[in-house]
mmCIF file of C-alpha atoms in Angstrom:
data_model
loop_
_atom_site.group_PDB
_atom_site.id
_atom_site.type_symbol
_atom_site.label_atom_id
_atom_site.label_comp_id
_atom_site.label_asym_id
_atom_site.label_seq_id
_atom_site.Cartn_x
_atom_site.Cartn_y
_atom_site.Cartn_z
ATOM 1 C CA MET A 1 0.589 0.132 -0.056
ATOM 2 C CA LYS A 2 2.581 2.507 1.384
ATOM 3 C CA ILE A 3 4.053 2.055 -2.584
ATOM 4 C CA LEU A 4 0.515 1.395 -4.405
ATOM 5 C CA ILE A 5 -1.122 4.701 -3.098
ATOM 6 C CA PRO A 6 1.033 7.507 -4.332
ATOM 7 C CA CYS A 7 1.527 5.270 -7.485
ATOM 8 C CA LEU A 8 -1.991 6.176 -8.497
ATOM 9 C CA MET A 9 -1.884 9.726 -6.866
ATOM 10 C CA THR A 10 1.076 10.277 -9.713
ATOM 11 C CA ILE A 11 -0.882 8.416 -12.209
ATOM 12 C CA VAL A 12 -3.934 10.702 -11.491
ATOM 13 C CA LEU A 13 -2.066 14.167 -11.040
ATOM 14 C CA TYR A 14 0.223 13.407 -14.460
ATOM 15 C CA SER A 15 -2.913 11.912 -16.055
ATOM 16 C CA ALA A 16 -4.362 15.501 -15.450
ATOM 17 C CA ILE A 17 -1.056 17.387 -17.152
ATOM 18 C CA VAL A 18 -1.251 15.774 -19.606
ATOM 19 C CA THR A 19 -4.776 17.436 -20.340
ATOM 20 C CA GLN A 20 -3.205 20.920 -19.366
ATOM 21 C CA VAL A 21 -0.314 20.414 -22.297
ATOM 22 C CA LEU A 22 -3.006 18.808 -25.666
ATOM 23 C CA LEU A 23 -4.884 22.325 -24.827
ATOM 24 C CA ILE A 24 -2.861 24.732 -24.779
ATOM 25 C CA TYR A 25 -0.871 22.783 -27.658
ATOM 26 C CA ASP A 26 -4.860 22.698 -29.803
ATOM 27 C CA THR A 27 -4.821 26.741 -28.073
ATOM 28 C CA TRP A 28 -1.738 27.567 -29.348
ATOM 29 C CA GLY A 29 -0.893 31.101 -29.634
ATOM 30 C CA ASP A 30 -3.847 31.388 -26.846
ATOM 31 C CA LEU A 31 -2.456 33.411 -24.244
ATOM 32 C CA ASP A 32 -5.019 33.375 -22.056
ATOM 33 C CA ILE A 33 -5.607 29.793 -21.565
ATOM 34 C CA ALA A 34 -1.874 29.218 -21.443
ATOM 35 C CA VAL A 35 -1.869 30.877 -18.711
ATOM 36 C CA GLU A 36 -4.313 28.931 -17.187
ATOM 37 C CA CYS A 37 -3.406 25.763 -18.288
ATOM 38 C CA THR A 38 0.113 26.725 -16.591
ATOM 39 C CA ILE A 39 -1.142 27.606 -13.045
ATOM 40 C CA THR A 40 -2.889 23.667 -12.574
ATOM 41 C CA ILE A 41 0.536 22.310 -13.935
ATOM 42 C CA ILE A 42 2.525 24.214 -11.630
ATOM 43 C CA VAL A 43 -0.241 23.732 -8.381
ATOM 44 C CA VAL A 44 -0.589 19.891 -9.730
ATOM 45 C CA LEU A 45 3.003 19.956 -10.010
ATOM 46 C CA VAL A 46 3.907 21.062 -6.355
ATOM 47 C CA SER A 47 1.738 18.436 -4.429
ATOM 48 C CA ASN A 48 3.487 16.148 -7.125
ATOM 49 C CA ILE A 49 6.209 17.231 -5.620
ATOM 50 C CA LYS A 50 5.756 16.855 -1.969
ATOM 51 C CA LEU A 51 4.332 13.752 -1.997
ATOM 52 C CA ILE A 52 7.930 12.468 -4.363
ATOM 53 C CA ASN A 53 10.178 14.011 -1.670
ATOM 54 C CA ILE A 54 8.108 12.360 0.760
ATOM 55 C CA VAL A 55 8.307 9.525 -0.485
ATOM 56 C CA ILE A 56 12.311 8.745 -1.244
ATOM 57 C CA ASN A 57 13.105 10.674 1.858
ATOM 58 C CA ASN A 58 10.758 7.460 3.045
ATOM 59 C CA ASP A 59 13.615 6.777 5.844
ATOM 60 C CA LYS A 60 14.695 9.936 7.234
ATOM 61 C CA PHE A 61 10.645 10.934 7.430
ATOM 62 C CA ARG A 62 10.399 7.286 10.090
ATOM 63 C CA ARG A 63 14.225 9.009 11.740
ATOM 64 C CA LEU A 64 12.676 12.260 12.548
ATOM 65 C CA LEU A 65 9.271 10.742 14.220
ATOM 66 C CA GLN A 66 11.917 8.723 16.558
ATOM 67 C CA LEU A 67 13.180 11.180 17.238
ATOM 68 C CA MET A 68 10.457 13.401 17.984
ATOM 69 C CA ASN A 69 8.883 10.391 19.593
ATOM 70 C CA LYS A 70 12.372 9.775 21.723
ATOM 71 C CA HIS A 71 12.334 13.919 22.568
ATOM 72 C CA TRP A 72 9.345 13.262 24.652
ATOM 73 C CA GLU A 73 10.932 11.183 26.919
ATOM 74 C CA LEU A 74 14.234 13.357 27.627
ATOM 75 C CA PHE A 75 12.384 16.094 28.301
ATOM 76 C CA ASN A 76 10.515 14.856 30.931
ATOM 77 C CA SER A 77 10.453 17.998 32.800
ATOM 78 C CA GLU A 78 7.086 20.069 33.980
ATOM 79 C CA PHE A 79 8.090 23.517 32.633
ATOM 80 C CA GLU A 80 9.490 21.431 28.798
ATOM 81 C CA ARG A 81 6.883 19.535 29.225
ATOM 82 C CA HIS A 82 4.412 22.267 28.528
ATOM 83 C CA ILE A 83 6.477 23.826 26.438
ATOM 84 C CA LEU A 84 6.477 20.964 24.265
ATOM 85 C CA ARG A 85 2.421 20.497 24.250
ATOM 86 C CA TYR A 86 2.380 24.637 24.090
ATOM 87 C CA ASN A 87 4.043 24.728 20.483
ATOM 88 C CA ALA A 88 2.120 21.199 19.338
ATOM 89 C CA GLY A 89 -0.969 23.114 20.084
ATOM 90 C CA ILE A 90 -0.118 26.080 17.911
ATOM 91 C CA GLY A 91 0.518 22.972 15.569
ATOM 92 C CA GLN A 92 -3.121 22.080 15.628
ATOM 93 C CA LYS A 93 -4.722 25.389 15.783
ATOM 94 C CA VAL A 94 -2.401 26.418 12.286
ATOM 95 C CA ALA A 95 -3.036 22.771 10.896
ATOM 96 C CA ASN A 96 -7.099 23.799 11.794
ATOM 97 C CA TYR A 97 -7.316 27.104 9.754
ATOM 98 C CA PHE A 98 -5.342 25.394 6.595
ATOM 99 C CA ALA A 99 -7.745 22.760 6.492
ATOM 100 C CA VAL A 100 -10.934 24.751 6.781
ATOM 101 C CA TYR A 101 -8.933 27.449 4.040
ATOM 102 C CA LEU A 102 -7.992 24.159 1.980
ATOM 103 C CA ASN A 103 -12.152 23.137 2.697
ATOM 104 C CA ALA A 104 -13.298 26.313 1.400
ATOM 105 C CA THR A 105 -11.494 26.556 -1.419
ATOM 106 C CA LEU A 106 -12.030 22.640 -2.596
ATOM 107 C CA ILE A 107 -16.048 23.315 -2.550
ATOM 108 C CA PHE A 108 -15.909 26.314 -4.600
ATOM 109 C CA HIS A 109 -14.063 24.414 -7.359
ATOM 110 C CA LEU A 110 -15.874 20.947 -6.868
ATOM 111 C CA LEU A 111 -19.744 23.073 -7.003
ATOM 112 C CA THR A 112 -18.534 24.969 -10.206
ATOM 113 C CA PRO A 113 -19.865 22.580 -12.642
ATOM 114 C CA PHE A 114 -22.956 22.399 -10.741
ATOM 115 C CA MET A 115 -23.374 26.287 -11.211
ATOM 116 C CA PRO A 116 -25.206 26.292 -14.988
ATOM 117 C CA LYS A 117 -27.201 23.108 -13.926
ATOM 118 C CA ILE A 118 -28.814 24.897 -10.470
ATOM 119 C CA LEU A 119 -28.960 28.202 -12.456
ATOM 120 C CA ASP A 120 -30.846 26.452 -14.948
ATOM 121 C CA ILE A 121 -33.748 25.150 -12.146
ATOM 122 C CA VAL A 122 -33.167 29.105 -10.954
ATOM 123 C CA ILE A 123 -33.597 31.031 -13.362
ATOM 124 C CA PRO A 124 -33.566 28.824 -16.181
ATOM 125 C CA LEU A 125 -33.433 30.257 -19.791
ATOM 126 C CA ASN A 126 -35.618 29.796 -23.046
ATOM 127 C CA GLU A 127 -31.667 27.252 -23.773
ATOM 128 C CA SER A 128 -29.696 24.968 -21.166
ATOM 129 C CA ARG A 129 -26.384 27.132 -20.313
ATOM 130 C CA PRO A 130 -23.084 25.879 -21.408
ATOM 131 C CA LEU A 131 -22.145 22.786 -19.343
ATOM 132 C CA ALA A 132 -19.064 24.132 -17.154
ATOM 133 C CA TYR A 133 -15.235 22.573 -15.522
ATOM 134 C CA VAL A 134 -13.818 22.470 -12.592
ATOM 135 C CA TYR A 135 -10.821 23.738 -15.071
ATOM 136 C CA ARG A 136 -10.625 24.320 -18.559
ATOM 137 C CA ALA A 137 -8.815 20.590 -20.619
ATOM 138 C CA GLU A 138 -8.141 18.859 -23.865
ATOM 139 C CA HIS A 139 -8.971 14.675 -23.103
ATOM 140 C CA ARG A 140 -9.823 14.279 -26.914
ATOM 141 C CA VAL A 141 -12.814 12.915 -26.745
ATOM 142 C CA ASP A 142 -16.677 14.558 -26.748
ATOM 143 C CA LYS A 143 -16.665 16.202 -23.711
ATOM 144 C CA GLU A 144 -20.980 16.345 -23.872
ATOM 145 C CA LYS A 145 -20.819 12.748 -23.610
ATOM 146 C CA TYR A 146 -18.263 12.111 -21.509
ATOM 147 C CA TYR A 147 -19.174 14.877 -19.035
ATOM 148 C CA TYR A 148 -19.881 13.014 -15.828
ATOM 149 C CA PRO A 149 -16.103 11.470 -17.067
ATOM 150 C CA ILE A 150 -14.359 14.254 -17.153
ATOM 151 C CA VAL A 151 -15.559 16.153 -13.830
ATOM 152 C CA PHE A 152 -15.023 13.430 -11.674
ATOM 153 C CA HIS A 153 -11.345 12.958 -13.118
ATOM 154 C CA SER A 154 -11.109 16.691 -12.189
ATOM 155 C CA TYR A 155 -12.619 15.912 -8.741
ATOM 156 C CA MET A 156 -9.939 13.137 -8.101
ATOM 157 C CA THR A 157 -7.472 15.464 -8.987
ATOM 158 C CA CYS A 158 -8.362 18.345 -6.746
ATOM 159 C CA ILE A 159 -8.877 15.922 -3.883
ATOM 160 C CA ILE A 160 -5.332 14.289 -4.503
ATOM 161 C CA VAL A 161 -3.768 17.925 -4.446
ATOM 162 C CA VAL A 162 -5.480 19.408 -1.488
ATOM 163 C CA VAL A 163 -5.012 16.891 0.385
ATOM 164 C CA ILE A 164 -1.289 16.142 -0.320
ATOM 165 C CA ILE A 165 -0.110 20.256 0.600
ATOM 166 C CA PHE A 166 -2.642 19.809 3.688
ATOM 167 C CA THR A 167 -0.812 16.151 4.632
ATOM 168 C CA VAL A 168 2.269 17.792 3.440
ATOM 169 C CA ASP A 169 2.310 21.156 4.910
ATOM 170 C CA THR A 170 0.620 19.897 8.501
ATOM 171 C CA THR A 171 3.205 17.995 9.134
ATOM 172 C CA TYR A 172 6.385 19.744 8.099
ATOM 173 C CA LEU A 173 5.081 23.212 10.561
ATOM 174 C CA LYS A 174 4.803 20.598 13.283
ATOM 175 C CA CYS A 175 7.969 19.452 12.670
ATOM 176 C CA VAL A 176 9.397 22.546 12.561
ATOM 177 C CA LEU A 177 7.345 24.240 16.324
ATOM 178 C CA HIS A 178 8.614 20.793 17.525
ATOM 179 C CA ALA A 179 12.213 21.921 17.254
ATOM 180 C CA CYS A 180 11.172 25.118 17.830
ATOM 181 C CA SER A 181 10.412 23.888 21.897
ATOM 182 C CA LEU A 182 12.916 21.687 21.732
ATOM 183 C CA PHE A 183 15.422 25.758 21.569
ATOM 184 C CA THR A 184 13.524 27.018 23.956
ATOM 185 C CA ALA A 185 13.142 24.307 26.673
ATOM 186 C CA ILE A 186 16.533 24.669 26.820
ATOM 187 C CA SER A 187 17.259 28.917 26.211
ATOM 188 C CA GLN A 188 14.866 28.242 29.670
ATOM 189 C CA ARG A 189 16.896 25.530 31.676
ATOM 190 C CA LEU A 190 19.814 27.456 30.797
ATOM 191 C CA GLU A 191 18.353 30.949 32.091
ATOM 192 C CA ASN A 192 17.645 29.278 35.640
ATOM 193 C CA ILE A 193 21.697 27.429 35.870
ATOM 194 C CA THR A 194 23.045 29.046 38.703
ATOM 195 C CA GLY A 195 26.655 27.839 40.016
ATOM 196 C CA GLU A 196 28.375 28.002 43.454
ATOM 197 C CA ALA A 197 27.720 31.722 45.671
ATOM 198 C CA ASP A 198 31.724 32.559 46.472
ATOM 199 C CA THR A 199 34.042 33.803 43.869
ATOM 200 C CA ILE A 200 36.781 31.506 42.013
ATOM 201 C CA LEU A 201 38.781 34.265 42.285
ATOM 202 C CA ASP A 202 38.314 34.842 45.738
ATOM 203 C CA ASP A 203 39.411 30.837 46.448
ATOM 204 C CA TYR A 204 42.222 32.058 44.136
ATOM 205 C CA GLU A 205 43.399 34.334 46.438
ATOM 206 C CA LYS A 206 43.765 32.595 49.877
ATOM 207 C CA ILE A 207 45.211 29.345 48.051
ATOM 208 C CA HIS A 208 48.238 32.139 47.194
ATOM 209 C CA SER A 209 48.352 33.331 50.324
ATOM 210 C CA GLY A 210 50.098 29.928 51.826
ATOM 211 C CA MET A 211 47.757 28.207 53.481
ATOM 212 C CA HIS A 212 47.952 24.345 52.574
ATOM 213 C CA TYR A 213 44.042 23.889 53.511
ATOM 214 C CA HIS A 214 42.369 26.877 51.495
ATOM 215 C CA LEU A 215 44.257 24.887 48.809
ATOM 216 C CA GLU A 216 42.755 21.512 49.781
ATOM 217 C CA MET A 217 39.047 23.395 50.209
ATOM 218 C CA PHE A 218 39.769 25.183 46.867
ATOM 219 C CA MET A 219 40.455 21.600 45.286
ATOM 220 C CA GLU A 220 37.618 19.750 47.288
ATOM 221 C CA LYS A 221 34.927 22.413 46.331
ATOM 222 C CA ASN A 222 35.699 21.741 42.304
ATOM 223 C CA SER A 223 34.922 18.640 42.606
ATOM 224 C CA SER A 224 32.603 18.455 44.391
ATOM 225 C CA ALA A 225 30.661 21.753 42.417
ATOM 226 C CA GLY A 226 28.636 19.877 39.996
ATOM 227 C CA ASN A 227 25.397 21.097 39.790
ATOM 228 C CA ASP A 228 25.964 23.329 37.309
ATOM 229 C CA TYR A 229 27.994 20.874 35.533
ATOM 230 C CA SER A 230 25.606 18.807 34.877
ATOM 231 C CA GLU A 231 23.010 20.962 34.340
ATOM 232 C CA LEU A 232 25.120 22.021 31.161
ATOM 233 C CA MET A 233 25.592 18.932 29.929
ATOM 234 C CA THR A 234 22.168 18.289 30.321
ATOM 235 C CA CYS A 235 21.270 21.029 27.649
ATOM 236 C CA LEU A 236 25.044 19.780 25.823
ATOM 237 C CA LYS A 237 23.585 16.990 25.091
ATOM 238 C CA LYS A 238 19.651 18.183 24.471
ATOM 239 C CA HIS A 239 21.287 20.919 22.138
ATOM 240 C CA GLN A 240 23.039 18.533 20.262
ATOM 241 C CA LEU A 241 19.347 17.041 19.771
ATOM 242 C CA ALA A 242 17.492 19.408 19.204
ATOM 243 C CA LEU A 243 20.650 20.531 15.912
ATOM 244 C CA GLU A 244 19.613 16.915 15.039
ATOM 245 C CA HIS A 245 16.191 16.828 14.502
ATOM 246 C CA ALA A 246 16.786 20.315 12.622
ATOM 247 C CA GLN A 247 19.244 18.973 10.151
ATOM 248 C CA THR A 248 17.382 16.014 9.849
ATOM 249 C CA LEU A 249 14.313 17.764 8.882
ATOM 250 C CA ASP A 250 16.820 20.302 6.519
ATOM 251 C CA SER A 251 17.752 17.572 4.631
ATOM 252 C CA MET A 252 14.443 15.663 4.147
ATOM 253 C CA PHE A 253 13.435 19.193 2.539
ATOM 254 C CA THR A 254 15.462 21.331 1.048
ATOM 255 C CA GLN A 255 15.676 20.198 -2.556
ATOM 256 C CA ALA A 256 11.897 20.324 -2.921
ATOM 257 C CA THR A 257 11.849 23.523 -1.124
ATOM 258 C CA LEU A 258 14.275 24.920 -3.767
ATOM 259 C CA ILE A 259 11.944 23.591 -6.817
ATOM 260 C CA LEU A 260 8.353 25.071 -4.721
ATOM 261 C CA LEU A 261 9.918 28.573 -3.981
ATOM 262 C CA SER A 262 10.748 28.967 -7.739
ATOM 263 C CA LEU A 263 7.320 26.918 -9.009
ATOM 264 C CA ASN A 264 5.454 30.101 -6.589
ATOM 265 C CA MET A 265 7.547 32.668 -7.599
ATOM 266 C CA VAL A 266 6.227 31.855 -11.182
ATOM 267 C CA VAL A 267 2.546 31.251 -10.431
ATOM 268 C CA LEU A 268 2.865 34.552 -8.474
ATOM 269 C CA SER A 269 3.920 36.703 -11.753
ATOM 270 C CA VAL A 270 1.596 34.810 -14.161
ATOM 271 C CA ILE A 271 -1.130 34.707 -12.062
ATOM 272 C CA GLY A 272 -1.440 38.205 -12.335
ATOM 273 C CA ILE A 273 -1.465 38.525 -15.959
ATOM 274 C CA GLN A 274 -4.730 36.269 -15.349
ATOM 275 C CA PHE A 275 -6.351 39.127 -12.769
ATOM 276 C CA VAL A 276 -6.034 42.012 -15.359
ATOM 277 C CA ASN A 277 -7.465 40.176 -18.027
ATOM 278 C CA ASN A 278 -10.269 38.770 -15.984
ATOM 279 C CA LEU A 279 -10.858 41.723 -14.207
ATOM 280 C CA THR A 280 -14.998 42.215 -15.290
ATOM 281 C CA GLN A 281 -15.645 38.228 -15.397
ATOM 282 C CA GLY A 282 -16.819 35.746 -13.034
ATOM 283 C CA GLU A 283 -13.779 33.646 -12.494
ATOM 284 C CA ILE A 284 -12.318 36.547 -10.880
ATOM 285 C CA ILE A 285 -13.369 35.063 -7.463
ATOM 286 C CA LYS A 286 -11.052 31.865 -8.218
ATOM 287 C CA TYR A 287 -8.460 33.400 -9.154
ATOM 288 C CA VAL A 288 -8.673 34.559 -5.720
ATOM 289 C CA PHE A 289 -8.885 31.935 -3.636
ATOM 290 C CA VAL A 290 -6.027 30.325 -5.959
ATOM 291 C CA THR A 291 -3.696 34.202 -5.212
ATOM 292 C CA TYR A 292 -4.275 33.695 -1.266
ATOM 293 C CA GLY A 293 -3.746 29.998 -1.602
ATOM 294 C CA VAL A 294 -0.163 30.679 -3.457
ATOM 295 C CA PHE A 295 0.308 33.676 -1.092
ATOM 296 C CA ILE A 296 -0.676 31.023 2.175
ATOM 297 C CA HIS A 297 1.755 28.710 0.320
ATOM 298 C CA LEU A 298 4.897 31.295 0.394
ATOM 299 C CA ILE A 299 4.518 32.193 4.178
ATOM 300 C CA TYR A 300 3.732 28.569 5.015
ATOM 301 C CA MET A 301 7.222 28.034 3.573
ATOM 302 C CA CYS A 302 9.403 31.065 5.104
ATOM 303 C CA ILE A 303 7.708 31.707 8.031
ATOM 304 C CA PRO A 304 8.941 28.266 10.006
ATOM 305 C CA GLY A 305 12.458 28.906 8.942
ATOM 306 C CA GLN A 306 12.135 32.329 10.626
ATOM 307 C CA LEU A 307 11.445 31.183 13.457
ATOM 308 C CA LEU A 308 13.892 27.784 14.146
ATOM 309 C CA ILE A 309 16.280 31.089 13.247
ATOM 310 C CA ASP A 310 14.710 32.780 16.333
ATOM 311 C CA ARG A 311 14.793 30.066 18.500
ATOM 312 C CA SER A 312 17.360 28.494 17.803
ATOM 313 C CA ARG A 313 19.616 32.034 18.152
ATOM 314 C CA GLU A 314 18.088 32.185 22.015
ATOM 315 C CA VAL A 315 19.712 29.139 23.418
ATOM 316 C CA PHE A 316 23.218 31.471 21.993
ATOM 317 C CA ASP A 317 21.808 34.162 24.113
ATOM 318 C CA LYS A 318 20.464 33.080 26.887
ATOM 319 C CA ALA A 319 24.118 30.739 27.293
ATOM 320 C CA TYR A 320 25.468 33.951 26.884
ATOM 321 C CA SER A 321 23.845 36.308 29.772
ATOM 322 C CA SER A 322 23.855 33.375 31.647
ATOM 323 C CA ALA A 323 25.602 33.987 35.531
ATOM 324 C CA TRP A 324 28.867 32.079 34.403
ATOM 325 C CA TYR A 325 30.957 34.121 36.635
ATOM 326 C CA THR A 326 29.591 31.535 39.010
ATOM 327 C CA PHE A 327 30.023 28.253 37.402
ATOM 328 C CA SER A 328 32.826 26.135 38.414
ATOM 329 C CA ILE A 329 36.048 26.432 36.321
ATOM 330 C CA LYS A 330 35.520 22.846 34.534
ATOM 331 C CA SER A 331 31.723 24.202 33.437
ATOM 332 C CA ARG A 332 33.027 27.125 32.353
ATOM 333 C CA LYS A 333 34.849 24.895 30.288
ATOM 334 C CA LEU A 334 32.290 23.893 29.590
ATOM 335 C CA LEU A 335 29.535 26.639 28.665
ATOM 336 C CA ARG A 336 32.047 27.850 25.934
ATOM 337 C CA VAL A 337 31.928 24.552 23.970
ATOM 338 C CA LEU A 338 27.923 25.009 23.988
ATOM 339 C CA LEU A 339 28.199 29.196 23.140
ATOM 340 C CA TYR A 340 30.081 27.585 20.468
ATOM 341 C CA ARG A 341 27.468 25.317 19.266
ATOM 342 C CA SER A 342 24.630 27.499 18.851
ATOM 343 C CA LEU A 343 26.571 30.700 17.840
ATOM 344 C CA ALA A 344 24.627 29.901 14.017
ATOM 345 C CA PRO A 345 21.432 29.958 14.437
ATOM 346 C CA CYS A 346 19.954 26.788 12.999
ATOM 347 C CA THR A 347 18.375 27.540 9.452
ATOM 348 C CA LEU A 348 15.631 26.133 6.080
ATOM 349 C CA THR A 349 17.657 26.062 3.484
ATOM 350 C CA ALA A 350 15.884 25.840 0.186
ATOM 351 C CA GLY A 351 18.419 23.770 -2.098
ATOM 352 C CA LYS A 352 21.630 24.912 0.266
ATOM 353 C CA MET A 353 21.338 28.091 -1.306
ATOM 354 C CA PHE A 354 18.592 30.160 0.133
ATOM 355 C CA VAL A 355 18.157 30.293 4.264
ATOM 356 C CA MET A 356 14.550 29.923 4.550
ATOM 357 C CA SER A 357 13.109 33.180 6.745
ATOM 358 C CA MET A 358 10.947 36.175 5.937
ATOM 359 C CA THR A 359 14.011 38.572 3.683
ATOM 360 C CA THR A 360 13.452 35.661 1.936
ATOM 361 C CA CYS A 361 9.558 35.640 1.158
ATOM 362 C CA SER A 362 9.771 39.130 0.495
ATOM 363 C CA SER A 363 12.845 38.906 -2.248
ATOM 364 C CA VAL A 364 10.399 36.108 -4.184
ATOM 365 C CA MET A 365 7.637 38.255 -3.680
ATOM 366 C CA ARG A 366 9.157 40.979 -5.175
ATOM 367 C CA THR A 367 11.121 38.987 -7.759
ATOM 368 C CA ALA A 368 7.873 37.933 -8.686
ATOM 369 C CA MET A 369 6.777 41.373 -9.030
ATOM 370 C CA SER A 370 8.855 42.260 -11.453
ATOM 371 C CA TYR A 371 8.325 38.965 -14.158
ATOM 372 C CA PHE A 372 4.495 39.928 -13.907
ATOM 373 C CA THR A 373 5.670 43.174 -15.388
ATOM 374 C CA ALA A 374 8.092 41.743 -17.917
ATOM 375 C CA PHE A 375 5.280 39.223 -18.872
ATOM 376 C CA LEU A 376 2.632 42.234 -19.343
ATOM 377 C CA SER A 377 5.015 44.072 -21.700
ATOM 378 C CA ILE A 378 5.493 41.371 -23.612
ATOM 379 C CA ARG A 379 1.471 40.691 -23.514
#
């Protein structure tokens, strides 16, 4: 089933792409149809890339879920569990809102073929209204005779696209939020670490005063002052787990993210032309939904990366501002290791070339607008 279901989904998606390519070929020279078909092809390709990426990285995905399960066992203090539950709750709420939007968009598209029939009943005309379809396509068959099979095929395509996008995107967001909660828990733990009240300098002065018993006390104190050291060691181990989680997540999605980012930029550019062309037509509502969906998808790709940067940077900030002057010498050496490892924040990348953040999001929007202006001038 793990092989069969993705194969069936891929067959349906690529069959939809074939119908779009045939329509472009048959209407070659009609820019409006070419633009509309291009948008449909890109949306279908986006969902298929997400599906293929999960299938190819199935082992990494399993490893990621195993790490998340292990984290719930290792981060077992009350405040750590609270942070994990809080971020998981945010992920669930965002998933619910995303589901509402996708279902509303899906229902609107699925009801499109029924609108002429409903209007024939509500506002009848002397003749039947022309048949409507979810999207324009060329199947090389009689469209009136095979109307319902064509509509069924388009229904299957739309449902599969929505299911894949919702499943992959919400899972991706929850994994990123889980990584953010790990870094937040480590930061809170670092903030609460304190060492011995006496400073090492006082002991150092006593040692050099020539009194042998002070030297013995100093050595005993440094050997027994293990509370701050054990806490720092725990933070260091948990930080390593958080880094492993973030690196696994990035390696899973980095190649697919680069392709999706490029497709997002293209579809935002192309869809602007459709807005201009259909400004007075009823199809403007459809493109409002599509444009909003593409924009939400771009935000969905960039905000998790920004959150991960901010939360992972907090580890360095909390370690730097900790009460290090109360730590033992051994603990200070360990703190330097933690500072070095957390100096560079964790990032999610697109092909190891672009860091996913709100800066990247704004850059994509600006590039899309420049391409839109260029396409419009060519038209």
